mmCIF file of C-alpha atoms in Angstrom:
data_model
loop_
_atom_site.group_PDB
_atom_site.id
_atom_site.type_symbol
_atom_site.label_atom_id
_atom_site.label_comp_id
_atom_site.label_asym_id
_atom_site.label_seq_id
_atom_site.Cartn_x
_atom_site.Cartn_y
_atom_site.Cartn_z
ATOM 1 C CA UNK A 106 -2.374 -4.770 5.453
ATOM 2 C CA UNK A 107 -5.278 -5.465 3.112
ATOM 3 C CA UNK A 108 -5.122 -8.084 0.384
ATOM 4 C CA UNK A 109 -2.334 -9.130 -1.949
ATOM 5 C CA UNK A 110 -2.641 -11.632 -4.781
ATOM 6 C CA UNK A 111 0.353 -13.217 -6.471
ATOM 7 C CA UNK A 112 -0.374 -14.944 -9.746
ATOM 8 C CA UNK A 113 2.034 -17.862 -10.158
ATOM 9 C CA UNK A 114 0.822 -18.329 -13.712
ATOM 10 C CA UNK A 115 -2.440 -17.634 -15.501
ATOM 11 C CA UNK A 116 -3.481 -18.772 -18.961
ATOM 12 C CA UNK A 117 -5.462 -21.441 -20.752
ATOM 13 C CA UNK A 118 -2.555 -23.770 -19.908
ATOM 14 C CA UNK A 119 -2.646 -23.455 -16.126
ATOM 15 C CA UNK A 120 -3.715 -21.193 -13.277
ATOM 16 C CA UNK A 121 -2.741 -20.750 -9.650
ATOM 17 C CA UNK A 122 -2.719 -17.790 -7.263
ATOM 18 C CA UNK A 123 -1.590 -17.097 -3.711
ATOM 19 C CA UNK A 124 -3.752 -14.689 -1.729
ATOM 20 C CA UNK A 125 -2.372 -13.059 1.413
ATOM 21 C CA UNK A 126 -3.550 -10.762 4.151
ATOM 22 C CA UNK A 127 -1.640 -9.713 7.244
ATOM 23 C CA UNK A 128 -2.097 -13.096 8.894
ATOM 24 C CA UNK A 129 -3.405 -15.575 6.341
ATOM 25 C CA UNK A 130 -2.186 -17.184 3.115
ATOM 26 C CA UNK A 131 -4.436 -19.119 0.724
ATOM 27 C CA UNK A 132 -3.982 -20.890 -2.593
ATOM 28 C CA UNK A 133 -6.638 -20.384 -5.246
ATOM 29 C CA UNK A 134 -6.511 -23.162 -7.863
ATOM 30 C CA UNK A 135 -3.666 -25.592 -8.422
ATOM 31 C CA UNK A 136 -3.546 -25.828 -12.207
ATOM 32 C CA UNK A 137 0.254 -25.640 -12.389
ATOM 33 C CA UNK A 138 2.844 -28.182 -11.310
ATOM 34 C CA UNK A 139 3.373 -28.666 -7.622
ATOM 35 C CA UNK A 140 7.013 -27.673 -8.111
ATOM 36 C CA UNK A 141 6.048 -24.266 -9.536
ATOM 37 C CA UNK A 142 3.557 -23.593 -6.761
ATOM 38 C CA UNK A 143 5.984 -24.661 -4.012
ATOM 39 C CA UNK A 144 8.737 -22.511 -5.533
ATOM 40 C CA UNK A 145 6.409 -19.500 -5.539
ATOM 41 C CA UNK A 146 5.460 -20.105 -1.914
ATOM 42 C CA UNK A 147 9.134 -20.043 -0.975
ATOM 43 C CA UNK A 148 9.839 -16.939 -3.077
ATOM 44 C CA UNK A 149 7.144 -15.119 -1.101
ATOM 45 C CA UNK A 150 8.927 -16.000 2.127
ATOM 46 C CA UNK A 151 6.277 -18.521 3.135
ATOM 47 C CA UNK A 152 6.312 -22.209 3.917
ATOM 48 C CA UNK A 153 3.696 -24.822 3.077
ATOM 49 C CA UNK A 154 2.608 -24.774 6.729
ATOM 50 C CA UNK A 155 1.630 -21.102 6.335
ATOM 51 C CA UNK A 156 -1.069 -22.027 3.811
ATOM 52 C CA UNK A 157 -4.431 -22.101 5.586
ATOM 53 C CA UNK A 158 -6.706 -23.013 2.707
ATOM 54 C CA UNK A 159 -6.699 -24.349 -0.857
ATOM 55 C CA UNK A 160 -9.724 -23.194 -2.860
ATOM 56 C CA UNK A 161 -10.645 -24.805 -6.183
ATOM 57 C CA UNK A 162 -12.945 -23.207 -8.754
ATOM 58 C CA UNK A 163 -13.692 -26.263 -10.909
ATOM 59 C CA UNK A 164 -12.372 -29.629 -12.033
ATOM 60 C CA UNK A 165 -10.662 -28.737 -15.319
ATOM 61 C CA UNK A 166 -7.001 -29.714 -15.342
ATOM 62 C CA UNK A 167 -5.731 -26.159 -15.763
ATOM 63 C CA UNK A 168 -7.198 -25.392 -12.332
ATOM 64 C CA UNK A 169 -6.858 -28.651 -10.393
ATOM 65 C CA UNK A 170 -3.724 -30.343 -11.738
ATOM 66 C CA UNK A 171 -1.677 -30.587 -8.515
ATOM 67 C CA UNK A 172 -4.409 -30.388 -5.856
ATOM 68 C CA UNK A 173 -3.500 -33.799 -4.429
ATOM 69 C CA UNK A 174 0.170 -32.927 -3.956
ATOM 70 C CA UNK A 175 -0.520 -29.456 -2.575
ATOM 71 C CA UNK A 176 -3.078 -30.809 -0.110
ATOM 72 C CA UNK A 177 -0.443 -33.259 1.076
ATOM 73 C CA UNK A 178 2.409 -30.775 1.555
ATOM 74 C CA UNK A 179 0.174 -27.976 2.898
ATOM 75 C CA UNK A 180 -0.984 -30.204 5.711
ATOM 76 C CA UNK A 181 -2.556 -27.421 7.775
ATOM 77 C CA UNK A 182 -4.855 -26.365 4.927
ATOM 78 C CA UNK A 183 -8.387 -27.484 4.205
ATOM 79 C CA UNK A 184 -9.363 -27.962 0.563
ATOM 80 C CA UNK A 185 -12.513 -26.010 -0.374
ATOM 81 C CA UNK A 186 -14.550 -27.062 -3.402
ATOM 82 C CA UNK A 187 -18.097 -27.740 -4.502
ATOM 83 C CA UNK A 188 -19.273 -31.331 -4.535
ATOM 84 C CA UNK A 189 -19.643 -31.111 -8.293
ATOM 85 C CA UNK A 190 -15.976 -30.180 -8.589
ATOM 86 C CA UNK A 191 -14.743 -32.788 -6.124
ATOM 87 C CA UNK A 192 -16.872 -35.648 -7.441
ATOM 88 C CA UNK A 193 -15.804 -35.000 -11.038
ATOM 89 C CA UNK A 194 -12.054 -34.919 -10.397
ATOM 90 C CA UNK A 195 -10.156 -38.140 -9.806
ATOM 91 C CA UNK A 196 -7.558 -36.175 -7.810
ATOM 92 C CA UNK A 197 -10.045 -35.558 -5.013
ATOM 93 C CA UNK A 198 -10.584 -39.284 -4.515
ATOM 94 C CA UNK A 199 -7.016 -39.504 -3.197
ATOM 95 C CA UNK A 200 -7.358 -36.642 -0.689
ATOM 96 C CA UNK A 201 -8.268 -37.463 2.910
ATOM 97 C CA UNK A 202 -11.999 -36.792 3.155
ATOM 98 C CA UNK A 203 -11.456 -35.059 6.502
ATOM 99 C CA UNK A 204 -9.407 -32.415 4.704
ATOM 100 C CA UNK A 205 -12.153 -31.443 2.239
ATOM 101 C CA UNK A 206 -14.699 -28.714 2.973
ATOM 102 C CA UNK A 207 -17.580 -29.031 0.535
ATOM 103 C CA UNK A 208 -19.233 -25.730 -0.300
ATOM 104 C CA UNK A 209 -22.274 -24.661 -2.266
ATOM 105 C CA UNK A 210 -21.873 -21.587 -4.488
ATOM 106 C CA UNK A 211 -23.313 -18.751 -2.436
ATOM 107 C CA UNK A 212 -21.762 -19.936 0.826
ATOM 108 C CA UNK A 213 -19.670 -17.507 2.861
ATOM 109 C CA UNK A 214 -17.004 -18.479 5.387
ATOM 110 C CA UNK A 215 -13.808 -17.274 6.994
ATOM 111 C CA UNK A 216 -10.265 -18.589 6.745
ATOM 112 C CA UNK A 217 -8.044 -16.852 9.250
ATOM 113 C CA UNK A 218 -8.648 -13.113 8.871
ATOM 114 C CA UNK A 219 -9.955 -13.384 5.295
ATOM 115 C CA UNK A 220 -13.713 -13.450 4.677
ATOM 116 C CA UNK A 221 -14.615 -15.551 1.639
ATOM 117 C CA UNK A 222 -17.789 -15.306 -0.426
ATOM 118 C CA UNK A 223 -18.418 -17.960 -3.056
ATOM 119 C CA UNK A 224 -20.621 -17.566 -6.136
ATOM 120 C CA UNK A 225 -21.640 -19.609 -9.159
ATOM 121 C CA UNK A 226 -19.830 -19.264 -12.475
ATOM 122 C CA UNK A 227 -21.295 -19.939 -15.926
ATOM 123 C CA UNK A 228 -18.887 -22.528 -17.302
ATOM 124 C CA UNK A 229 -19.006 -26.024 -18.762
ATOM 125 C CA UNK A 230 -17.996 -27.720 -15.523
ATOM 126 C CA UNK A 231 -20.014 -29.642 -12.958
ATOM 127 C CA UNK A 232 -20.489 -26.938 -10.301
ATOM 128 C CA UNK A 233 -18.000 -24.121 -10.997
ATOM 129 C CA UNK A 234 -17.431 -21.664 -8.188
ATOM 130 C CA UNK A 235 -15.871 -18.198 -8.052
ATOM 131 C CA UNK A 236 -14.643 -16.483 -4.915
ATOM 132 C CA UNK A 237 -14.430 -13.011 -3.427
ATOM 133 C CA UNK A 238 -12.026 -12.230 -0.588
ATOM 134 C CA UNK A 239 -12.272 -9.424 1.960
ATOM 135 C CA UNK A 240 -9.892 -8.072 4.586
ATOM 136 C CA UNK A 241 -9.834 -4.575 6.022
ATOM 137 C CA UNK A 242 -10.766 -2.046 3.334
ATOM 138 C CA UNK A 243 -10.038 -4.452 0.474
ATOM 139 C CA UNK A 244 -12.424 -6.729 -1.361
ATOM 140 C CA UNK A 245 -11.124 -8.737 -4.288
ATOM 141 C CA UNK A 246 -13.228 -10.795 -6.689
ATOM 142 C CA UNK A 247 -11.621 -13.402 -8.917
ATOM 143 C CA UNK A 248 -13.783 -13.989 -11.987
ATOM 144 C CA UNK A 249 -12.410 -16.301 -14.658
ATOM 145 C CA UNK A 250 -13.832 -19.266 -16.565
ATOM 146 C CA UNK A 251 -17.286 -17.866 -17.140
ATOM 147 C CA UNK A 252 -19.050 -17.354 -20.441
ATOM 148 C CA UNK A 253 -21.237 -14.533 -19.139
ATOM 149 C CA UNK A 254 -21.287 -12.210 -16.140
ATOM 150 C CA UNK A 255 -24.479 -13.096 -14.303
ATOM 151 C CA UNK A 256 -26.239 -10.792 -11.848
ATOM 152 C CA UNK A 257 -24.749 -12.834 -9.009
ATOM 153 C CA UNK A 258 -21.224 -12.364 -10.337
ATOM 154 C CA UNK A 259 -21.788 -8.680 -11.027
ATOM 155 C CA UNK A 260 -23.011 -8.112 -7.481
ATOM 156 C CA UNK A 261 -19.670 -9.344 -6.179
ATOM 157 C CA UNK A 262 -17.687 -7.324 -8.695
ATOM 158 C CA UNK A 263 -19.376 -3.999 -7.992
ATOM 159 C CA UNK A 264 -18.580 -4.292 -4.288
ATOM 160 C CA UNK A 265 -14.895 -4.903 -4.993
ATOM 161 C CA UNK A 266 -12.003 -2.495 -5.277
ATOM 162 C CA UNK A 267 -9.764 -5.214 -6.755
ATOM 163 C CA UNK A 268 -10.708 -7.467 -9.687
ATOM 164 C CA UNK A 269 -8.955 -10.437 -11.229
ATOM 165 C CA UNK A 270 -10.997 -10.649 -14.409
ATOM 166 C CA UNK A 271 -10.959 -12.895 -17.430
ATOM 167 C CA UNK A 272 -10.024 -11.554 -20.856
ATOM 168 C CA UNK A 273 -9.637 -14.921 -22.504
ATOM 169 C CA UNK A 274 -9.646 -14.348 -26.243
ATOM 170 C CA UNK A 275 -9.769 -11.890 -29.096
ATOM 171 C CA UNK A 276 -12.757 -13.132 -31.057
ATOM 172 C CA UNK A 277 -11.204 -12.463 -34.471
ATOM 173 C CA UNK A 278 -8.087 -14.450 -33.570
ATOM 174 C CA UNK A 279 -10.208 -17.286 -32.241
ATOM 175 C CA UNK A 280 -12.312 -17.545 -35.375
ATOM 176 C CA UNK A 281 -9.342 -17.704 -37.782
ATOM 177 C CA UNK A 282 -7.258 -19.879 -35.455
ATOM 178 C CA UNK A 283 -6.581 -23.621 -35.520
ATOM 179 C CA UNK A 284 -9.217 -24.795 -33.035
ATOM 180 C CA UNK A 285 -11.978 -27.101 -34.344
ATOM 181 C CA UNK A 286 -15.292 -25.371 -34.903
ATOM 182 C CA UNK A 287 -16.869 -27.264 -31.991
ATOM 183 C CA UNK A 288 -14.218 -25.889 -29.608
ATOM 184 C CA UNK A 289 -14.723 -22.357 -30.949
ATOM 185 C CA UNK A 290 -18.448 -22.641 -30.328
ATOM 186 C CA UNK A 291 -17.791 -23.865 -26.786
ATOM 187 C CA UNK A 292 -15.471 -20.943 -26.010
ATOM 188 C CA UNK A 293 -17.955 -18.404 -27.422
ATOM 189 C CA UNK A 294 -20.957 -19.889 -25.601
ATOM 190 C CA UNK A 295 -22.507 -18.718 -22.334
ATOM 191 C CA UNK A 296 -20.639 -21.611 -20.683
ATOM 192 C CA UNK A 297 -17.260 -20.816 -22.185
ATOM 193 C CA UNK A 298 -14.972 -17.835 -21.665
ATOM 194 C CA UNK A 299 -15.207 -14.048 -21.749
ATOM 195 C CA UNK A 300 -13.766 -12.326 -24.807
ATOM 196 C CA UNK A 301 -11.742 -9.127 -24.618
ATOM 197 C CA UNK A 302 -14.755 -7.152 -25.854
ATOM 198 C CA UNK A 303 -17.098 -8.727 -23.310
ATOM 199 C CA UNK A 304 -14.624 -8.002 -20.531
ATOM 200 C CA UNK A 305 -14.273 -4.384 -21.606
ATOM 201 C CA UNK A 306 -18.027 -3.881 -21.850
ATOM 202 C CA UNK A 307 -18.549 -5.288 -18.368
ATOM 203 C CA UNK A 308 -15.763 -3.177 -16.878
ATOM 204 C CA UNK A 309 -17.175 -0.031 -18.495
ATOM 205 C CA UNK A 310 -20.566 -0.712 -16.958
ATOM 206 C CA UNK A 311 -18.919 -1.385 -13.622
ATOM 207 C CA UNK A 312 -17.071 1.921 -13.674
ATOM 208 C CA UNK A 313 -20.291 3.720 -14.585
ATOM 209 C CA UNK A 314 -22.241 2.190 -11.714
ATOM 210 C CA UNK A 315 -19.785 1.807 -8.827
ATOM 211 C CA UNK A 316 -20.059 4.359 -6.024
ATOM 212 C CA UNK A 317 -16.427 4.601 -4.936
ATOM 213 C CA UNK A 318 -14.246 7.414 -6.269
ATOM 214 C CA UNK A 319 -11.084 5.363 -5.754
ATOM 215 C CA UNK A 320 -9.482 3.842 -8.838
ATOM 216 C CA UNK A 321 -10.622 0.300 -9.557
ATOM 217 C CA UNK A 322 -7.657 -2.092 -9.610
ATOM 218 C CA UNK A 323 -7.908 -4.601 -12.474
ATOM 219 C CA UNK A 324 -5.749 -7.626 -13.255
ATOM 220 C CA UNK A 325 -6.627 -9.271 -16.582
ATOM 221 C CA UNK A 326 -6.189 -13.020 -16.324
ATOM 222 C CA UNK A 327 -6.673 -16.407 -17.984
ATOM 223 C CA UNK A 328 -5.572 -15.163 -21.417
ATOM 224 C CA UNK A 329 -5.669 -17.815 -24.120
ATOM 225 C CA UNK A 330 -2.244 -18.968 -25.229
ATOM 226 C CA UNK A 331 -3.511 -19.369 -28.798
ATOM 227 C CA UNK A 332 -6.107 -16.646 -29.245
ATOM 228 C CA UNK A 333 -4.842 -13.635 -27.319
ATOM 229 C CA UNK A 334 -1.789 -11.655 -26.282
ATOM 230 C CA UNK A 335 -1.300 -9.290 -23.315
ATOM 231 C CA UNK A 336 -1.035 -6.318 -25.672
ATOM 232 C CA UNK A 337 -4.170 -7.252 -27.584
ATOM 233 C CA UNK A 338 -6.147 -7.846 -24.396
ATOM 234 C CA UNK A 339 -5.234 -4.461 -22.908
ATOM 235 C CA UNK A 340 -5.890 -2.625 -26.191
ATOM 236 C CA UNK A 341 -9.342 -4.114 -26.770
ATOM 237 C CA UNK A 342 -10.480 -3.904 -23.159
ATOM 238 C CA UNK A 343 -9.355 -0.284 -22.895
ATOM 239 C CA UNK A 344 -11.052 0.664 -26.159
ATOM 240 C CA UNK A 345 -14.336 -0.496 -24.649
ATOM 241 C CA UNK A 346 -13.690 1.277 -21.327
ATOM 242 C CA UNK A 347 -12.824 4.538 -23.095
ATOM 243 C CA UNK A 348 -16.327 4.620 -24.572
ATOM 244 C CA UNK A 349 -17.465 5.552 -21.074
ATOM 245 C CA UNK A 350 -14.970 8.400 -20.839
ATOM 246 C CA UNK A 351 -12.835 6.676 -18.199
ATOM 247 C CA UNK A 352 -9.113 7.279 -17.890
ATOM 248 C CA UNK A 353 -6.481 4.738 -16.960
ATOM 249 C CA UNK A 354 -4.481 5.841 -13.931
ATOM 250 C CA UNK A 355 -7.378 7.987 -12.703
ATOM 251 C CA UNK A 356 -10.511 5.840 -12.762
ATOM 252 C CA UNK A 357 -8.786 2.466 -12.907
ATOM 253 C CA UNK A 358 -5.446 0.704 -13.081
ATOM 254 C CA UNK A 359 -4.806 -2.309 -15.278
ATOM 255 C CA UNK A 360 -2.220 -5.075 -15.327
ATOM 256 C CA UNK A 361 -2.021 -8.467 -17.026
ATOM 257 C CA UNK A 362 -1.188 -11.704 -15.224
ATOM 258 C CA UNK A 363 1.803 -13.403 -16.823
ATOM 259 C CA UNK A 364 1.365 -16.835 -18.356
ATOM 260 C CA UNK A 365 4.495 -17.945 -16.512
ATOM 261 C CA UNK A 366 6.175 -16.162 -13.636
ATOM 262 C CA UNK A 367 4.953 -14.152 -10.680
ATOM 263 C CA UNK A 368 2.624 -11.183 -11.079
ATOM 264 C CA UNK A 369 1.973 -9.269 -7.841
ATOM 265 C CA UNK A 370 -1.382 -7.514 -7.527
ATOM 266 C CA UNK A 371 -2.151 -5.355 -4.497
#
């Protein structure tokens, strides 16, 4: 068995994923209620004691909401986060310090039979951190909450055969939507979120430059609840990819993580 990711929910309202290999189960982000995450664990035939690690990308509520509860019930799991994330979230102050593994973006480590590579994100948080996961022939990079794809991020992506990739907003919808202008500027900045067009452009470049002939597996994630829809995200991203002459089902596959409910990606 390689890697399997189950999105419990992914949107601007809350994000949490369970990543599994043959022997290991991890939680990536805890931005949903503890009840939803625990229900998903059970639906996958797991128990809290099967969780070996809880990895946090950054301190925003939609990624860290229930970290205290999940660290308590998953009592065999370490909590992995940068110091910037941990020191800027009040939830971490209530977690046993012995349970926290502080990392620096760029660190690599192993949890069970999953190799983890961390990398810096470009987001308006204290020390935001993305993660790639490898087991067997699979490598999966999870890239959300970044305003740009840096060289460091791209290096992880091009090595991967599985991508969980942000398509946060349709720029036209954002600009005519109800958000204050200051929030719109934040989202569009290099420390905000990737638009559908930006995601599509990056994926087209990736398909042009990757060496593998196998189809790239893509899961679009972290869609804005206000400024995007699954249909719009897929349409815009694919329009950009098609400019490179790539065909869905041949060169790549594409799914969208549900805002609520389980989405299995493997």
